[in-house]
Coordinates of C-alpha atoms and ligand atoms in Angstrom, one line a residue:
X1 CA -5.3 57.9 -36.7
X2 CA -1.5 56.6 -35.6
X3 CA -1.6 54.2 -32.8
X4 CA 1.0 55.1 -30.1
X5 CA 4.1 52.9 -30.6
X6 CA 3.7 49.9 -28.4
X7 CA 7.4 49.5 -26.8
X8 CA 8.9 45.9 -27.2
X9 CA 9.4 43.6 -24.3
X10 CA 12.6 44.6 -22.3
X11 CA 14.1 45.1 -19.0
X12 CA 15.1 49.5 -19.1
X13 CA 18.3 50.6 -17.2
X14 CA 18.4 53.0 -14.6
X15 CA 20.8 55.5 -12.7
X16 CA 19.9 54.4 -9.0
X17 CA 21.6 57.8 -8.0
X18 CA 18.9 60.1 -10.2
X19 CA 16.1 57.6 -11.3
X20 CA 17.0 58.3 -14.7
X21 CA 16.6 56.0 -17.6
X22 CA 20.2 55.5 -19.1
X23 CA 19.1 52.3 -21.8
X24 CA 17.2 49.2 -22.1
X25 CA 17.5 45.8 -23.3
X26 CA 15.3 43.7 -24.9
X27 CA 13.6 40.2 -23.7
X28 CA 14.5 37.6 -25.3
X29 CA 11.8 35.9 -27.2
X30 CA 10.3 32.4 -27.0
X31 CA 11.9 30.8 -29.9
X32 CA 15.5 32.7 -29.0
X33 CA 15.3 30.7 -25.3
X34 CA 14.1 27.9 -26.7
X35 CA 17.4 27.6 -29.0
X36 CA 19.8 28.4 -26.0
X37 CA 18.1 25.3 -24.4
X38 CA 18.7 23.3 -27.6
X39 CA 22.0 24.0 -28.0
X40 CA 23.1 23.8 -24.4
X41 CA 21.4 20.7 -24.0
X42 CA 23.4 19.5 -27.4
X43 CA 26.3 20.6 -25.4
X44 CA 25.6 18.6 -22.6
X45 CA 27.3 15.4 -23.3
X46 CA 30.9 16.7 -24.3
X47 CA 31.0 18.5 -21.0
X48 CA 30.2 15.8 -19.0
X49 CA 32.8 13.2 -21.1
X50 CA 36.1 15.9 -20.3
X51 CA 38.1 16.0 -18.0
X52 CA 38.1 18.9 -15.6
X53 CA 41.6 20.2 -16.9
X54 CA 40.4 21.1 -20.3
X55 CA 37.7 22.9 -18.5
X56 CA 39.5 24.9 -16.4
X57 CA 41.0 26.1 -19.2
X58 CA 38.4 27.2 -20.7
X59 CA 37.1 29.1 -17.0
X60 CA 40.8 30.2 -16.5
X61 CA 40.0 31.9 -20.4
X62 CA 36.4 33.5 -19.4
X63 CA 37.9 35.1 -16.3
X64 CA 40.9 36.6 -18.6
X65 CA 38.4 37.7 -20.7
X66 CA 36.6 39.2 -17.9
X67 CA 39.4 40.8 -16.6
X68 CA 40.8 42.4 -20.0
X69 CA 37.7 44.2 -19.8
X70 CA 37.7 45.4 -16.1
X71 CA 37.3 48.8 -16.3
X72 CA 34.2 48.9 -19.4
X73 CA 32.5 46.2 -17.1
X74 CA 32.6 48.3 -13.9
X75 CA 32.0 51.5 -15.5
X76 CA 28.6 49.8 -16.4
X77 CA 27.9 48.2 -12.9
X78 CA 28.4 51.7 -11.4
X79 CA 25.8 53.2 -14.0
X80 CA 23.4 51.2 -13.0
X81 CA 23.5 49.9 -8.8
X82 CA 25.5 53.0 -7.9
X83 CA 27.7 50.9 -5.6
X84 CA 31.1 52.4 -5.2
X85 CA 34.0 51.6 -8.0
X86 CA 36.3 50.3 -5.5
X87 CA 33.6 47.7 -4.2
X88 CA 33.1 46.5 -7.6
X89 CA 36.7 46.7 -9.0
X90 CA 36.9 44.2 -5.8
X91 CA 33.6 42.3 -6.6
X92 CA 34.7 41.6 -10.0
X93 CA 38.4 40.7 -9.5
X94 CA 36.9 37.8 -6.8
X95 CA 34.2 36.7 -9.2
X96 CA 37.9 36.2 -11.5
X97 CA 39.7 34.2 -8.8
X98 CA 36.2 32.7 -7.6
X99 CA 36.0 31.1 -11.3
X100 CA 39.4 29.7 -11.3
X101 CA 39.1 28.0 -7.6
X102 CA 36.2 26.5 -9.0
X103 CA 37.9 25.1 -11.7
X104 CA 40.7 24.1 -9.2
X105 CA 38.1 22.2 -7.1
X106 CA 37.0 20.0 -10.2
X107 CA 40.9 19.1 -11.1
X108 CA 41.1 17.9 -7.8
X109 CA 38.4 15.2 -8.6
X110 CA 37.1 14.2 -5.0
X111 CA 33.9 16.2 -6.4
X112 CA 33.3 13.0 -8.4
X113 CA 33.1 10.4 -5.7
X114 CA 34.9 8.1 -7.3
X115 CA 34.8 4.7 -5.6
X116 CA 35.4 0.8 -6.2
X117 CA 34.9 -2.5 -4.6
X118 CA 35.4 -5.7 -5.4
X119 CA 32.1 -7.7 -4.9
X120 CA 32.1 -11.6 -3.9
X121 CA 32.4 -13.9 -6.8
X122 CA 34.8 -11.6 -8.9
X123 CA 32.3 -8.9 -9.5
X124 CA 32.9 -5.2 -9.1
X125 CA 30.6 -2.4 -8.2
X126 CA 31.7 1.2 -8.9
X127 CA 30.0 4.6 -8.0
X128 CA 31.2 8.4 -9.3
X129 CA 28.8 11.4 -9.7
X130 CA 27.9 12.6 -12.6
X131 CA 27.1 15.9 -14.0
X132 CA 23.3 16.4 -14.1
X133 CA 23.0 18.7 -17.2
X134 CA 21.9 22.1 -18.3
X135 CA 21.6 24.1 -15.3
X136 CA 19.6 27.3 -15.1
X137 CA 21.1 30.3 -12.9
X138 CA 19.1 33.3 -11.5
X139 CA 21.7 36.0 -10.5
X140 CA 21.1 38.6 -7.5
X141 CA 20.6 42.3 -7.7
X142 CA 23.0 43.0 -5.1
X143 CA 26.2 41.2 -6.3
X144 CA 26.5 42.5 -10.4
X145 CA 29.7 40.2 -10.5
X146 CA 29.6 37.5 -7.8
X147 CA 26.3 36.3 -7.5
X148 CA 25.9 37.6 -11.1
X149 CA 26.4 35.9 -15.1
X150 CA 30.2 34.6 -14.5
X151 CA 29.3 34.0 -10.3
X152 CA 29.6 31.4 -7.8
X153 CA 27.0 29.5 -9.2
X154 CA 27.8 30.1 -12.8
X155 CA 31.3 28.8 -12.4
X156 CA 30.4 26.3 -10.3
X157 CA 28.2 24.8 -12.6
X158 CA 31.0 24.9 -15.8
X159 CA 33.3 23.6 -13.4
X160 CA 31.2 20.5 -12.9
X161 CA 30.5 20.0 -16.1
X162 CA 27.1 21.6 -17.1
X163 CA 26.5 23.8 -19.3
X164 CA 24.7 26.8 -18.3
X165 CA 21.8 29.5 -19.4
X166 CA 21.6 32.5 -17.0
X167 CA 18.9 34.6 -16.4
X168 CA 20.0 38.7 -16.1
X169 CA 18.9 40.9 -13.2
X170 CA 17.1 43.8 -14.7
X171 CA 18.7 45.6 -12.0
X172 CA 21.6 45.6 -14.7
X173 CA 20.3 44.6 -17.8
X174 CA 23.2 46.2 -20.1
X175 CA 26.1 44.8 -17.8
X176 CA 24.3 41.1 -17.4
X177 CA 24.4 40.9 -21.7
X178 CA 27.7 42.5 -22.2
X179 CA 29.5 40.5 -19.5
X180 CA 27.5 37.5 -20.9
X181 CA 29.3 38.4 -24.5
X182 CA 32.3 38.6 -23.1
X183 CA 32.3 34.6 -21.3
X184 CA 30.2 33.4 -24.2
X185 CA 33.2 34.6 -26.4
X186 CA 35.8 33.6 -24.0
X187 CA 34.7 30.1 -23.5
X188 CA 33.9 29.3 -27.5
X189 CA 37.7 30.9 -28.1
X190 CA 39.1 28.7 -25.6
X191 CA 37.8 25.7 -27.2
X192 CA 34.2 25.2 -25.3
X193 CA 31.2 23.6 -27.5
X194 CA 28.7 26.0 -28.7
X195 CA 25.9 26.3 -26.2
X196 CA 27.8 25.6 -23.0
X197 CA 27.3 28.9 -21.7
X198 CA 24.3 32.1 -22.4
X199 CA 22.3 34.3 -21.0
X200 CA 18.7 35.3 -21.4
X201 CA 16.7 38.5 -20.4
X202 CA 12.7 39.1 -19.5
X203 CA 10.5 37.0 -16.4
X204 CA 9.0 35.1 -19.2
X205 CA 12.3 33.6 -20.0
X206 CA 13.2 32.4 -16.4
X207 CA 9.8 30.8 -16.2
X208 CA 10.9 29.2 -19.6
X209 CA 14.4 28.0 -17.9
X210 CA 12.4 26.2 -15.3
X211 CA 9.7 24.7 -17.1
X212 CA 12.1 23.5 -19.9
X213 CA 12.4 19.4 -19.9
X214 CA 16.2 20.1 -20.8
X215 CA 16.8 21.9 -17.6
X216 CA 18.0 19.7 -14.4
X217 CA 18.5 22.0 -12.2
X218 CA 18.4 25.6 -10.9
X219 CA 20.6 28.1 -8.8
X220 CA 18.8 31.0 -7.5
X221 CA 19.9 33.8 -5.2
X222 CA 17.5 36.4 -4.4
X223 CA 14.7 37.0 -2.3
X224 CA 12.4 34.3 -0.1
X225 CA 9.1 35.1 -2.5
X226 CA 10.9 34.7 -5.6
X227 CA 13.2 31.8 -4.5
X228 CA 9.9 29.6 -3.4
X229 CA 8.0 30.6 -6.4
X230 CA 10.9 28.8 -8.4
X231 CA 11.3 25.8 -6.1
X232 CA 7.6 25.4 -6.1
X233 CA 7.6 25.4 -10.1
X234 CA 10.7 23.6 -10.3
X235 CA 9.1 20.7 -7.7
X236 CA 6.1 20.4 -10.6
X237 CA 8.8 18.3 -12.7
X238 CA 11.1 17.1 -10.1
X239 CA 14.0 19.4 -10.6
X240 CA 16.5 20.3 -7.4
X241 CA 15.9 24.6 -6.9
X242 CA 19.0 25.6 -5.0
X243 CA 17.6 28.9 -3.7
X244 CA 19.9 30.7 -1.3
X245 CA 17.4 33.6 -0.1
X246 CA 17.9 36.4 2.3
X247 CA 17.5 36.6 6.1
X248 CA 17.8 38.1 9.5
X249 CA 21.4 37.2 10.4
X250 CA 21.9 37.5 14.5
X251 CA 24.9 39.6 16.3
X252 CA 25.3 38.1 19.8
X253 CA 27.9 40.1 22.2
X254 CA 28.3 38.5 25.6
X255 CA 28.6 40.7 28.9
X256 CA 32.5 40.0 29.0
X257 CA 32.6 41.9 25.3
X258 CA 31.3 45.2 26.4
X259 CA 34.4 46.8 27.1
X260 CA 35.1 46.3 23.5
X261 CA 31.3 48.6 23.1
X262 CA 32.7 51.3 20.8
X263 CA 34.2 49.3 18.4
X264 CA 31.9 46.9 18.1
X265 CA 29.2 49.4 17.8
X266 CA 31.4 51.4 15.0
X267 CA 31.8 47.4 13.5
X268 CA 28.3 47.0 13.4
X269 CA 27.1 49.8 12.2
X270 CA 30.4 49.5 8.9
X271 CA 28.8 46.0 8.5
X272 CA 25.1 46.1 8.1
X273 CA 24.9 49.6 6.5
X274 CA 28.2 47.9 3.8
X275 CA 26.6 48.1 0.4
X276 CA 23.7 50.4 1.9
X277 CA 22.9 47.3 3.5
X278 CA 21.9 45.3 0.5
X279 CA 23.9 41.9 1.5
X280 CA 22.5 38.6 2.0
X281 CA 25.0 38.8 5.4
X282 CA 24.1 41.8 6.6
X283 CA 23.6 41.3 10.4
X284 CA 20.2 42.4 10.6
X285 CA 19.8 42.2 14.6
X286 CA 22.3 42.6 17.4
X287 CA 21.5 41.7 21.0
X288 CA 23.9 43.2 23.6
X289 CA 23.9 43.3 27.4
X290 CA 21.9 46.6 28.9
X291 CA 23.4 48.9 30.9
X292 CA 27.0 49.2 28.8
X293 CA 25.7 52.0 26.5
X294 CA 25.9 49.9 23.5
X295 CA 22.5 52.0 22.0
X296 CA 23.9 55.1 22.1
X297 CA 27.1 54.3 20.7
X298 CA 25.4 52.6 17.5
X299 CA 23.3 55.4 17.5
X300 CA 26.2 57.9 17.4
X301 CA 28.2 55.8 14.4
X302 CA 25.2 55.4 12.4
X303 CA 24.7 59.4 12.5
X304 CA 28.1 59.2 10.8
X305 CA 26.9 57.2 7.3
X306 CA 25.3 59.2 4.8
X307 CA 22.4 58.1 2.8
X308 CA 23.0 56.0 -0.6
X309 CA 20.9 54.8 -3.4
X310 CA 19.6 51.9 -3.3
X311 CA 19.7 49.6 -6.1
X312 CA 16.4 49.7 -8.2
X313 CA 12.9 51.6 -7.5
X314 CA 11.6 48.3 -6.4
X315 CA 14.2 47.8 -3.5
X316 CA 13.6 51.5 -2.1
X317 CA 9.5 51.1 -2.1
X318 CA 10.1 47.8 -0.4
X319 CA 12.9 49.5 2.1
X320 CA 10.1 51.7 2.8
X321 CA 7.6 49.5 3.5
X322 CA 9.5 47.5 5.2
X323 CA 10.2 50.1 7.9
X324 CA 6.3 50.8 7.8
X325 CA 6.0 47.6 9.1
X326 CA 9.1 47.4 11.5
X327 CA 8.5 51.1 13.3
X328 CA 5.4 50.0 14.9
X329 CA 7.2 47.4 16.9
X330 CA 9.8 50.0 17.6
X331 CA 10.7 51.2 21.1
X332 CA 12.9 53.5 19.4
X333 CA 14.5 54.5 16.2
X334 CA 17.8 56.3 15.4
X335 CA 16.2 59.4 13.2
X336 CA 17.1 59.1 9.5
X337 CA 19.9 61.3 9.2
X338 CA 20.4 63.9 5.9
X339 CA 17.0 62.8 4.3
X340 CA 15.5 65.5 5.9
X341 CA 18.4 67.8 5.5
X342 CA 18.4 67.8 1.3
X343 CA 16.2 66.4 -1.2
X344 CA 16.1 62.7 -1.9
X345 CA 18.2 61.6 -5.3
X346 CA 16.7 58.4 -6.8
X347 CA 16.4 55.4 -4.7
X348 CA 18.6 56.9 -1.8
X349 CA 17.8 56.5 1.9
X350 CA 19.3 57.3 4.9
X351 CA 20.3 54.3 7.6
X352 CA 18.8 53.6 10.7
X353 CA 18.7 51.6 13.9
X354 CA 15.3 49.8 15.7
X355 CA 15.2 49.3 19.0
X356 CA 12.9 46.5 20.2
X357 CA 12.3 44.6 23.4
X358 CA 13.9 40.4 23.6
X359 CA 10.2 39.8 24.3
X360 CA 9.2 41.0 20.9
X361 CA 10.9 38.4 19.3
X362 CA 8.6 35.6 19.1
X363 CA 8.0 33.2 15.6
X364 CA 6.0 35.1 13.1
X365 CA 6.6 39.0 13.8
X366 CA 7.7 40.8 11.3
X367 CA 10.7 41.5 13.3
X368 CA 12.3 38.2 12.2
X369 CA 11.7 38.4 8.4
X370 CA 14.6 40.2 6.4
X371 CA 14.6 44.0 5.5
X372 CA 16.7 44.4 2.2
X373 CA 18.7 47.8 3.0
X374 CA 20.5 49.9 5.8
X375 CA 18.4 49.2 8.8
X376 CA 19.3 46.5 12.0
X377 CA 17.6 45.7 14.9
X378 CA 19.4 46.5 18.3
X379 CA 17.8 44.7 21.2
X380 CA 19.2 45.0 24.8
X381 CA 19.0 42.2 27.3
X382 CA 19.2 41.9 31.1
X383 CA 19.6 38.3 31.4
X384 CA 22.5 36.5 29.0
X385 CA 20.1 33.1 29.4
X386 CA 16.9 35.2 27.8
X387 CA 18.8 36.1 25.1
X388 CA 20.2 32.9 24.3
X389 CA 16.7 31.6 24.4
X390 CA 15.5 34.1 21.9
X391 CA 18.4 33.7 19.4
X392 CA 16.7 29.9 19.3
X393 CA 13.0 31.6 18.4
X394 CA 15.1 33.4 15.4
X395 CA 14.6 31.9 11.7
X396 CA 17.4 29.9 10.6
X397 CA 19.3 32.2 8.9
X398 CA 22.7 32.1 6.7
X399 CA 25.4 33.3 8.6
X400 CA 25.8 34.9 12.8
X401 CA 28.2 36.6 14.9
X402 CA 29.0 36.4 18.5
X403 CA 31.2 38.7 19.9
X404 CA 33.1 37.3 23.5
X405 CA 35.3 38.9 25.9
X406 CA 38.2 36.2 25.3
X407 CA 38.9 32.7 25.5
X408 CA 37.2 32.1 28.9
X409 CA 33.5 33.5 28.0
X410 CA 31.0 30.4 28.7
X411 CA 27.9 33.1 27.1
X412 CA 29.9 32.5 24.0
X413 CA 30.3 29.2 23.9
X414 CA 26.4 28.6 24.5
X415 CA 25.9 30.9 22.1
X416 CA 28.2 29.5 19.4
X417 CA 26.8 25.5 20.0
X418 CA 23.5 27.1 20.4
X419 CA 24.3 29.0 16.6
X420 CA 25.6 26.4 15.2
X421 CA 22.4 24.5 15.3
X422 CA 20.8 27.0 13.1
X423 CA 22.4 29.1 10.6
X424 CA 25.1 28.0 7.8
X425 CA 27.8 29.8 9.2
X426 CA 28.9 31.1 12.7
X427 CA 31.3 33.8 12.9
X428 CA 33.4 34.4 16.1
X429 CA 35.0 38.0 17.0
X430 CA 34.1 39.1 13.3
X431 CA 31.7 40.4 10.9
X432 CA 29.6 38.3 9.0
X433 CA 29.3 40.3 5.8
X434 CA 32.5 39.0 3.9
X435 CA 32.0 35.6 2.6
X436 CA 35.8 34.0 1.5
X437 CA 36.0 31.7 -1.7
X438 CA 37.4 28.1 0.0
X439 CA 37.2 24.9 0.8
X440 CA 35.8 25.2 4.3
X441 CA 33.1 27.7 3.2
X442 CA 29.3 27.0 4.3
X443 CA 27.1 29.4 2.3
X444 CA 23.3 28.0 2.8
X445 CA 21.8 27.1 6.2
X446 CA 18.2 25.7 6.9
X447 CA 14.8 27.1 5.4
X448 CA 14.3 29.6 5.2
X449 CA 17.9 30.9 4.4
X450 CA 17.9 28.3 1.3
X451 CA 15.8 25.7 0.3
X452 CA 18.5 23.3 0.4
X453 CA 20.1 23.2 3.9
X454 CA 23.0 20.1 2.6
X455 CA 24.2 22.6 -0.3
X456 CA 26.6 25.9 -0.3
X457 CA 26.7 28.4 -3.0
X458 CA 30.1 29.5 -2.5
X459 CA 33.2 27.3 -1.8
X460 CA 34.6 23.9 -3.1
X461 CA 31.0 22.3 -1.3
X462 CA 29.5 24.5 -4.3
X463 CA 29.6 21.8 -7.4
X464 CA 27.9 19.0 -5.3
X465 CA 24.9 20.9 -6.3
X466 CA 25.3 20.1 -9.9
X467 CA 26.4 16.5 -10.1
X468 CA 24.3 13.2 -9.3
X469 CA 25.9 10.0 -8.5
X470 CA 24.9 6.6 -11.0
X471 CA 26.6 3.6 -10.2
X472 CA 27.7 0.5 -12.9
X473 CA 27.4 -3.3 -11.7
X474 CA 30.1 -6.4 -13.2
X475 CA 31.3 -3.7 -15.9
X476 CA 33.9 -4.0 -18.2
X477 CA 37.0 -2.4 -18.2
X478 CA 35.7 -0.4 -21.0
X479 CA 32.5 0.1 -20.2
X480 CA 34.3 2.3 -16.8
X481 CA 34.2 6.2 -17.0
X482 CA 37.8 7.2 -17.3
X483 CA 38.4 8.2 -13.4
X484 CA 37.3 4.5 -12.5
X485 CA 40.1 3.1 -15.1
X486 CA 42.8 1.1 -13.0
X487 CA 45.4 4.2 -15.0
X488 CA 43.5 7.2 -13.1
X489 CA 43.9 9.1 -16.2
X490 CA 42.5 11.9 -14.6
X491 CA 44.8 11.9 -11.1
X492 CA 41.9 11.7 -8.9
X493 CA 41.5 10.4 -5.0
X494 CA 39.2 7.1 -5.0
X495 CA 37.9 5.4 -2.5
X496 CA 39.1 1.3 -3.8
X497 CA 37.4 -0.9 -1.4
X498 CA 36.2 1.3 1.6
X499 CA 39.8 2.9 1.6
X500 CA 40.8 6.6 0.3
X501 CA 43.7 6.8 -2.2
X502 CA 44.7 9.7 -2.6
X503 CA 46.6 10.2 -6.1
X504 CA 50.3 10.3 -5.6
Ligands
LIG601 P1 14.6 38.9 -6.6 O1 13.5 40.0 -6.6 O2 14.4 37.8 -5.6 O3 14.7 38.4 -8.1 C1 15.7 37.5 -8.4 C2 15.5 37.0 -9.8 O4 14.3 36.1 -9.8 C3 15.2 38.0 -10.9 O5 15.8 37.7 -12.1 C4 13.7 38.0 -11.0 O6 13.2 38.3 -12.2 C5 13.3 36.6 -10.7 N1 12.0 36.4 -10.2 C6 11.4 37.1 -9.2 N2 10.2 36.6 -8.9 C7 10.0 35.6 -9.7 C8 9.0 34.6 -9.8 N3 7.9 34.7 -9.1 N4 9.1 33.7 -10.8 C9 10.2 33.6 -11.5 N5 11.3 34.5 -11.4 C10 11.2 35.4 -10.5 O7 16.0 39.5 -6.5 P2 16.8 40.5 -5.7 O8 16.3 41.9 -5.7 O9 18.2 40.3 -6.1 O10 16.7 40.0 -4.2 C11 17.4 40.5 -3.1 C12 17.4 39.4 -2.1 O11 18.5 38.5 -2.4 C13 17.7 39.8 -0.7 O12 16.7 39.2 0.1 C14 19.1 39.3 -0.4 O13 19.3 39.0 1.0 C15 19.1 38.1 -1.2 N6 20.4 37.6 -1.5 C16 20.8 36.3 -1.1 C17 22.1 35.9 -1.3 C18 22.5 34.5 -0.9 O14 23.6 34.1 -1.2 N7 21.8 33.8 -0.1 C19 23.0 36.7 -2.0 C20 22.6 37.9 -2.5 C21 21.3 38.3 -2.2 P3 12.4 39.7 -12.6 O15 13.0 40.7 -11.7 O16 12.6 39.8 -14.1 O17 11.1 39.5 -12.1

């Protein structure tokens, strides 16, 4: 008798537009993870003793590398999320300029927190963060490039001197290992030690990752349950979980806005169904004054979007259910449009609206929790003071929009303090889908949009996550890291008794 072949351990590929099967890719094993750690952790020590400028060499290298390849690594990220070429041609050249502001940030050096003082009786006391070591990065579905193997948080990481083990998405398993090649190749090329970058594949290797003594820290973006599973293992041996998670991110549009309704409808319809509404920014819920129409003319524009896959079977079941569980709140839903009209293809849906009642929003409905995919909330309100108070009975989300009718609007003001209070980022007259690459950037906000409400995963903020500051007491001139030398060989502002001194 032959036993049927038993199937090794791997994460398979699919075509989100059929269903199909397209490839698979094996899990890594035990003793291959344990090896990455070895060597990364080996690796640890030359990172941290560089200087950032030889690193952003070797980043400026990867993100060549990455480039070179543009067309092979979208081709793949098409095959298997079934966004649009154009958004990933766009994803992946910002995942290249991402890495190299990253890189930019480190040069720059006030990262490192380097101060002095001179200490009564002729002692000195210095302080300077240092970089705390392998860090472990899990990578979203949703962004293949930016929150992917070479994204924010990867780059970040390199950038701050740590080396780094990612764990692929099996929602693109073949692109995760082949654009994983392609930095582990750029960065040993450039000049990096071996182990300062890899990847790894399979659930039983991210548990690995976290339970590993050699890693210090983990980056995780994904969804709430899987981000507090990790920062309740990672807790067990003391280790920071940076887990920036998804959530219902509020619209607000005062009274004085609604003679702007059909264009903000048509802009919030474009931004939550963007992606077939599978961003961590997508504005989940819009309240707008009653009487103005602004129901049917969302209504109307959604009508216009057709349906589109969704990125793995897993999303579209919980898409479904998630709907399940939001219709019976509903006081009305746009119909699903073309669903009915052909037959579905793979993980596709249609977009839709909710409408629900202010009252309905109250801590603990379902209402409030996110639904990953093309559906929003649209809730209309009598009374601009009622819906202030309910935006303050919202969860703490990432990012909001309030939309004004100029400079005079006090709604918007309220409603911008009020914001403020609770999310990471507060967007005025705009979307708050787009997420730019910069200094001033806030990506993160208060539980339950991250675990870690004082970090950002995009934007200079970003490497704070992966450094720890040590201070040295009556040290030698030699015993000093090389930023603290009176020389500043690396060019760095430094704060010399209380004062900042900027490098000039
Ligand atoms: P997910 O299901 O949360 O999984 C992310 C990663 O975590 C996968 O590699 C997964 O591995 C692993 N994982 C899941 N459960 C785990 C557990 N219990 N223990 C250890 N590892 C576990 O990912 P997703 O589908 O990408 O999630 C979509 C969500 O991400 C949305 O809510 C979206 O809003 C959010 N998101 C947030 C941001 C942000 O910046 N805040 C950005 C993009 C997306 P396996 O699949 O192998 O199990």
């Amino acid at each position: 008798m032959t036993l049927p072949a038993v199937e090794p351990a791997h994460d398979a590929s699919f075509d989100p537009a059929s269903g199909e099967r397209t490839g698979a890719v094996a899990h890594s094993t035990g003793a291959e993870v344990g090896h990455i750690l070895d060597s990364a952790n080996r690796a640890a020590p030359a990172l941290a003793a560089l200087s950032p400028a030889i690193r952003q060499a070797w980043i400026a290298a990867a993100a060549d590398a990455v480039l070179a390849v543009a067309d092979e690594l979208v081709g793949l990220a098409r095959a298997e999320t079934g966004l649009g070429v154009a958004r990933l041609e766009g994803e992946l050249n910002r995942m290249a300029a991402s890495a190299r502001f990253y890189a930019g940030v480190a040069c720059e050096g006030s990262y490192l927190g380097a101060s002095r003082d001179d200490l009564d009786g002729g002692s000195t006391l210095v302080r300077w963060n240092i970089p705390v070591g392998v860090v472990a990065v899990f990578g979203a579905s949703n962004f293949p490039f930016g929150f992917g193997i070479f994204g924010h948080d990867v780059a970040s990481a390199l950038a701050a001197g740590c080396p780094v083990v990612v764990k692929a998405h099996p929602a693109h398993p073949r692109l995760s290992v082949r654009l994983g090649q392609i930095v582990r190749d750029a960065l040993l090329n450039a000049g990096a030690p071996e182990g300062t970058f890899d990847v790894v594949v399979g659930f039983d290797s991210g548990l690995q990752l976290v339970d590993s003594p050699v890693v210090r820290a983990v980056a995780f973006t994904g969804s709430q349950q899987a981000g507090l599973a990790l920062v309740e293992r990672g807790a067990r041996r003391g280790i920071p979980v940076f887990a920036e998670m998804g959530t219902v991110n509020p619209v607000f549009v005062t009274p004085a806005a609604a003679a702007d309704r059909d264009s903000i409808a048509q802009g919030f319809v474009d931004s939550f169904t963007l992606g077939a509404g599978q961003f961590c920014t997508k504005p989940g819920l819009i309240l707008v004054p009653a009487g103005h129409g602004f129901a049917a003319s969302i209504a109307e524009a959604v009508s216009r979007v057709p349906a589109a896959p969704l990125l793995t079977a897993g999303i579209a079941a919980a898409f479904a259910r998630g709907i399940g569980e939001l219709n019976p709140h509903a006081a009305a839903a746009s119909a699903p449009v073309k669903t009915e009209a052909h037959p579905v293809a793979g993980y596709e849906v249609s977009p839709r609206t909710i409408a629900v009642d202010l009252a309905q929003l109250t801590p603990g409905s379902r209402l409030l929790e996110e639904c990953f995919g093309p559906v929003a909330l649209v809730v209309e309100y009598d009374d601009p003071a009622a819906a202030l108070a309910a935006l303050d009975r919202l969860q703490p989300s990432l990012a909001a929009s309030v939309f004004t009718g100029g400079d005079a609007d006090t709604d918007a003001d309220l409603a911008v303090a009020q914001l403020t209070r609770r999310v990471g980022r507060v967007a005025v007259n705009t979307w708050p889908t787009g997420v730019a690459t910069s200094w001033s950037q806030q990506h993160g906000g208060p539980w339950p949009a991250t675990s870690r409400p004082e970090a950002t995963s995009v934007g200079g903020g970003g490497l704070a996550r992966f450094v720890r500051p040590v201070s040295l007491q009556n040290a030698t001139s030699i015993q000093l890291p090389l930023m603290l030398q009176p020389q500043n060989p690396w060019k760095l502002p430094r704060r010399l008794n209380g004062r900042l001194v900027p490098f000039e």
